[in-house]
Amino acid sequence: MTETGLPASVEAIRRVREDPHRLGHRAHGPAEIIAGAGHGMTGPASKRIIVGYGFWIYLLSDIVVFSCFFAAFAVQRGATAGGPTMDQIIEVPRVAMQTAVLLVSSYTCMLSFAATNARSRLWTQVFLAATGILGLVFILLELQEFAELAARGITPQRSGMLTSFFGLVGLHGLHVSAGLLWLGTMMAQILVKGFRPEIVHRLICFNLFWHALDIVWIGIFTIVYLMGAG
Amino acid sequence: MFGKLDLSAVPLSEPIPLITSAVVILVALGVLVLITVRGWWPYLWHDWITSVDHKRIGIMYCLLGVLMLIRGFADAIMMRTQQAVAINAEGYLTPEHYNQIFTAHGTIMILFGAMPLVLGFMNFLVPLQLGVRDVAFPTFNSVGFWLTASGALLINISLLIGEFARTGWLPYPPLSETAYSPGVGVDYYLWAVQISGIGTLITGINIVTTVLKMRCPGMSYLRMPVFTWTALASCLLIVAVFPVLTATLAMLTLDRYVGWHYFTNTAGGNPMMFVNLIWAWGHPEVYILILPAFGIFSEIFSTFSGKPLFGYRSMVAATLFICVVSLLVWLHHFFTMGAGAAVNTFFGISSSIIAVGTGVKIYNWIFTMYGGRVRFEVPMLWSMGFIFTFIIGGLTGVLLAIPPADFVTHNSLFLVAHFHNVIIGGVVFAIFAGAEFWFPKAFGFRLYAGWGKVAFWCAFIGFWVTFTPLYILGLEGMTRRLQHINVPEWGPWLYVSVVGVAILIVGVVAQVVQLVVSIRDRELLRDVTGDPWDGRSLEWATPSPPPFFNFAVMPNVEGEEAYWGIKLRAIETQQLAPEPKYAPIEMPVHSPVGVYTAFFATVFGFAMIWHIWWLAIVALVAAFAGFVVFAWRDVHEFEVPAEEVARAERARRASREALLRKLSEEGALP
Amino acid sequence: MSNLASDEELPTGVLDNREDHSPGDEPLEDAGHWVRHANLGLTLSILLTAGAFFLAGSNIIYGPAVPIALIVLAIAQMGVHLVFFLHITTGPDNTNNVLALAFGILVVFLIVIGSIWIMDHLMQNMMPTRMEDMMQMQP
Amino acid sequence: MRVVEVNRQLVSKQALRVCRCSVLGLLSVGLTSCSGILAPIGPVGAGNAEILIDATVVMLVIVIPTIIVAFWVAWHYRASNAAAEYLPYWSYSGRIEAVVWSIPILTIMFIGGLIWIGSYRLDPFRPLPSRDPTLEVEVVSLDWKWLFIYPEQGIATVNQLVMPVGTPVHFSITSASVFNVFFIPRLGSMIYAMPGMVSELHLQADRAAQIAGLSAQFSGDGFSDMDFEVRSVPDAEFGAWVDGVRGTGPTLDQAAYSELLKQSHRVPPSSYRAADRGLFHAIATQQIPPGPGPQPEGPGHAGREVSTGGSD
Ligand code: HEO
Ligand code: HEM
Ligand SMILES: [Cu+2]
């Protein structure tokens, strides 16, 4: 033992010749320091990529939340407790409408980001506004649906099936509403601050969020509405 | 105006919670007064509360965890003594009170004790081990921590105002539905756990992104220290299953608040679905705790054996194996619910397969010591205690994973003994081992080893004396969560268990004494080199404590065990690497958004618990406003001038050079 | 370079300077490219959605197989969204994104399928209506 | 389980008990009474216990050497032992890795087989083989007591279960409030009692005994006293007991049942002369709504539940 508190290193260095290969400690050739993409050799990724990736991970976890509500719906589909059944509460035309609206909004959202990349504030705002309006229409349609159901006495309190139906669809609606709030905030930020890096990063995230909601909606209209109606 | 809240919410007739809260409040007030008198507020505010430095946040996480462990331990003492005196008698705790205690104990220990500690270690270590300056999202990191603190605060408020849940740490419906639990206890549980769960999710996302996207140059995946690997695996599990917790609690909340029927026992609700979903989170949750613990032990075994970890790749493979397989075993917590033989077989086998991954780790640790120079410093003692304790706990886990055996041990004290065996022997021992190990890194001086050894032996012996009787009682057919006992024959074992708790108390005291003594003698125990244990990974390349920017220049990693390589080269050539060119560093500015959000989260939770709707809305709006203000700020980063970087780095180099000189003076070198 | 000048300059290293890429971000191309991309995505989505709604309302294929067809169409459409709107590709710059996605899909799959499987068995074994049937069978 | 096997188990019971006691002794490092789940008095419990012990022994065979080796290695390679070689670079060996993976895999392969076979053999839903006709018992868990209905005998009991020796008993189990677990440790397997569900369990007592049953799932404030007495009695005595019950006590009609539904602690064993035949079915299908839970709290306990009435 030495006084220096490095017993192992000192001993190891003495015997370095015992292991000329330095098994497990071979250097992979001298690499110059490069900042870059975080793939191991190059150091941390740029902020833009970190932000996008972090948000991607968040989205995956959000999808897991949805998957629980999907599972609950699958399990409680038949639990009508003597109340209305799925095919009695579904109106396919409205859902078709909602789907169309949301799909187009995804498209405009993507155009808005193309505009951002082309550094056009005007078109970014225009397409964001279009996205927002379409999202709003979607929400209004959903509210209309819920209101009509409620008027017929069909509420989540009625049965397990309705609970899981309203829960799943409502959760998506809640996400869209939150997205609208976010979108409004972003538009204000662009207006005031222009395209700073952090604002562009947030726009990337918003883009991701909006498309992910569309993906969830595909699941909902297929499993809840189309398959429920049949 | 105040919803369900009025003065009668305070349990004036129950002395225990009343006195406890009075003491806690007095102590807290005392601390606040002290801070004010000493004028420490600015320091606290700028350097801790609003800090976004991952090391500070890590330390605060650990502090929170330790406080909550103590609270949970107090609950444990009450439970053990109650059961010892309540044999054919009522004991000193009524059912209402006792049932709150075990619920609070389980919830607090797992979600507010062990979790913050584990997250704290990850926060503190991952960027250091990766050779970078911070986590991916420093400000969100602060939000995550403070949300967890907010949940912990809510739980502790329930001690004085209202009550806590009386359902067990996983509130199975229908018992937890409004019909059977009309009080606010379950609501406290729901909001506290929900809020802190979101905080945990944020931290999980943060660390996954950090590990995947922010490694220093040359730090390829297979060069990452094993602790970082386990942190990654653990955080992947967080990202995968905490949303399940969020969803499940949200469903129960909807049942309770607006009369929906996810889990009610009427109108098509399905309580079994809750059990299913909560364990889909609950099981991976325990692996979220144990994986980083494995990481801690890996670092310790290799450092104190003076050898690289044996079978590094196997270790990484086993970690990822456990991570994935742990996602498909959750049914083993309800084998006895009646899903039938096919389902039980599948989940039984997949559960026991986890033992393969764990076994590989155990053997790799043993072979790490093989051919080593094993130094029995305190962290190493904990690690040896862990090997023994955890293997036994794992064995009983595998027993429980055999459905026909679980049919007679489910919910028995055998189960209680199993999970304390793996949690205390695994997670808690790891935390103490890791605390001894990295304390000098965090604070600049070592902990006094003598008291550390006392603490270890008390914990180790105390653990076995406390929990061996529970194994036996479980085999005798004693079930868990009993407020009093109707079988006098069980008495002797319960007394033995109390003796064990007494030994544990001595251990806790020893730990406190160790801290006090070490702080007193900190100059003697000072770690001047930054590498007190002859370490191997990059955190030991920094001074103790590290500067807030961690590394003056990002290390350029050229092999496994990055720091070990650097160190050996320095010793071999008897000089440090040539001095780099110093450049200014951009660091994130501190931000109050974390505490701010958490404050309103607490208010929101409290308002929801007591049905004070207006206040809940106010809190939500305020939180959103806070975020907008935060999003509007212009300055995100500040620049550390090159001179400051150079100054810090030169001091570090000087201490390392002194060390090299000393080595050659001693003639230790070949 | 269509990305913003205000964003930090991406360094050139041993690998392609854009060797990494985050989901939702648009890799280096001109704006026209992305608009064409979006148009294609939109067209495909419309076709798939219309197909789903059409199938659900018709009896053009074997009735019991309709749900299967719907699910296949949904998966296809999710794929279209991922590729055309989120720019998830199989390129090396996307490895991490795809891995994360795969992990997410695995988790979703395990939770949904696992829950349905478990709950199905529980209900099969223990729904009291099953007893009702048995009681009726008794003489 | 084939009849032969049951017999074999009966014969080897004595040997088994010795084995059990020694394992238990090993665990407790001291004296202990042989009771509880390692002293079963029926075939199901015997199966459970045998599997538990077998698995323990098999794993101990791996685990004990592992622990010994761990401590030996740590001790031998202690820093102060100059005699031990130091291999500062040795960190990989393909052969050792192979062994390291195979030991647990092989063990788990055995355990896996045990799980597979055991899960099917001891599935609670699976009837026990026997020449005797099976006795039907319907079990309802209430807040906080157990109701046993003997549909064939037309009687019912609370907190006491009497069953004939050597006769398989088929329990149909439901709950009229929250979850509970029906468990008689010395007879073996437990199973959940859940509202709106009927779980099934087959148990058998091989000798006359007076043992205890309990709830193994926390169900609220009265949970600690949710134990019930179980008596396994010879056939003749069982008949006599049934006759005795038929001759006394009240009948279990709607009114009596709604009294039971209310929460109450520490309910002494009692019996009903007659029980409604369709009662269990009505409870299980929730035609009779489940128990109401705690009654509205008195004033002055905002948000806090206080002791919820009932006899104590
Ligand atoms: C950190 C926490 C932790 C850890 C690591 C584990 C590890 C394991 N657990 Fe445990 N558990 C934990 C925490 C809990 N468990 C519980 C409950 C529980 C139950 C449910 C019982 C019931 O409710 O009836 C089962 C079946 C298991 C199984 C297992 C298995 C198979 C492992 C395995 O991972 C162990 C693997 C390790 C081994 C096996 C030792 C080393 C291996 C060697 C040396 C190789 C050779 C050995 C063999 C091949 C056997 N656990 C509960 C109860 C919750 C509640 O109900 O409130 C908790 C909290
Ligand atoms: C320090 C010593 C500890 C002691 C003496 C102790 C004691 C106990 C006791 C007596 C119970 C109740 C058992 C019963 O139901 O009859 C219990 C339950 C529990 N403990 Fe501990 N405990 C300790 C530490 C821990 C730690 C560190 C954790 C987790 C990190 C933990 C997690 C739990 C959990 C989850 C439960 C179940 C609660 C429930 O039933 O809902 N315990 N403990
Ligand atoms: Cu588990």
PDB file of N, CA and C and ligand atoms in Angstrom, chain B residues 283 286-287 329 332-333, ligand 3:
ATOM      1  N   HIS B 283     -44.376  -3.897 -11.172  1.00  0.00           N
ATOM      2  CA  HIS B 283     -43.249  -4.806 -11.233  1.00  0.00           C
ATOM      3  C   HIS B 283     -42.015  -4.153 -11.850  1.00  0.00           C
ATOM      4  N   VAL B 286     -39.889  -2.046  -9.490  1.00  0.00           N
ATOM      5  CA  VAL B 286     -38.857  -2.544  -8.578  1.00  0.00           C
ATOM      6  C   VAL B 286     -37.548  -2.797  -9.319  1.00  0.00           C
ATOM      7  N   TYR B 287     -37.637  -3.054 -10.606  1.00  0.00           N
ATOM      8  CA  TYR B 287     -36.383  -3.202 -11.353  1.00  0.00           C
ATOM      9  C   TYR B 287     -35.782  -1.851 -11.691  1.00  0.00           C
ATOM     10  N   VAL B 329     -43.541  -9.822 -16.809  1.00  0.00           N
ATOM     11  CA  VAL B 329     -43.702 -10.762 -15.706  1.00  0.00           C
ATOM     12  C   VAL B 329     -44.763 -10.301 -14.711  1.00  0.00           C
ATOM     13  N   HIS B 332     -47.093 -12.113 -12.021  1.00  0.00           N
ATOM     14  CA  HIS B 332     -46.734 -12.924 -10.863  1.00  0.00           C
ATOM     15  C   HIS B 332     -47.202 -12.308  -9.543  1.00  0.00           C
ATOM     16  N   HIS B 333     -47.676 -11.090  -9.590  1.00  0.00           N
ATOM     17  CA  HIS B 333     -48.223 -10.508  -8.371  1.00  0.00           C
ATOM     18  C   HIS B 333     -49.679 -10.894  -8.157  1.00  0.00           C
TER      19      HIS B 333
HETATM   20 CU    CU E   3     -42.699  -8.447  -9.407  1.00  0.00          CU
END
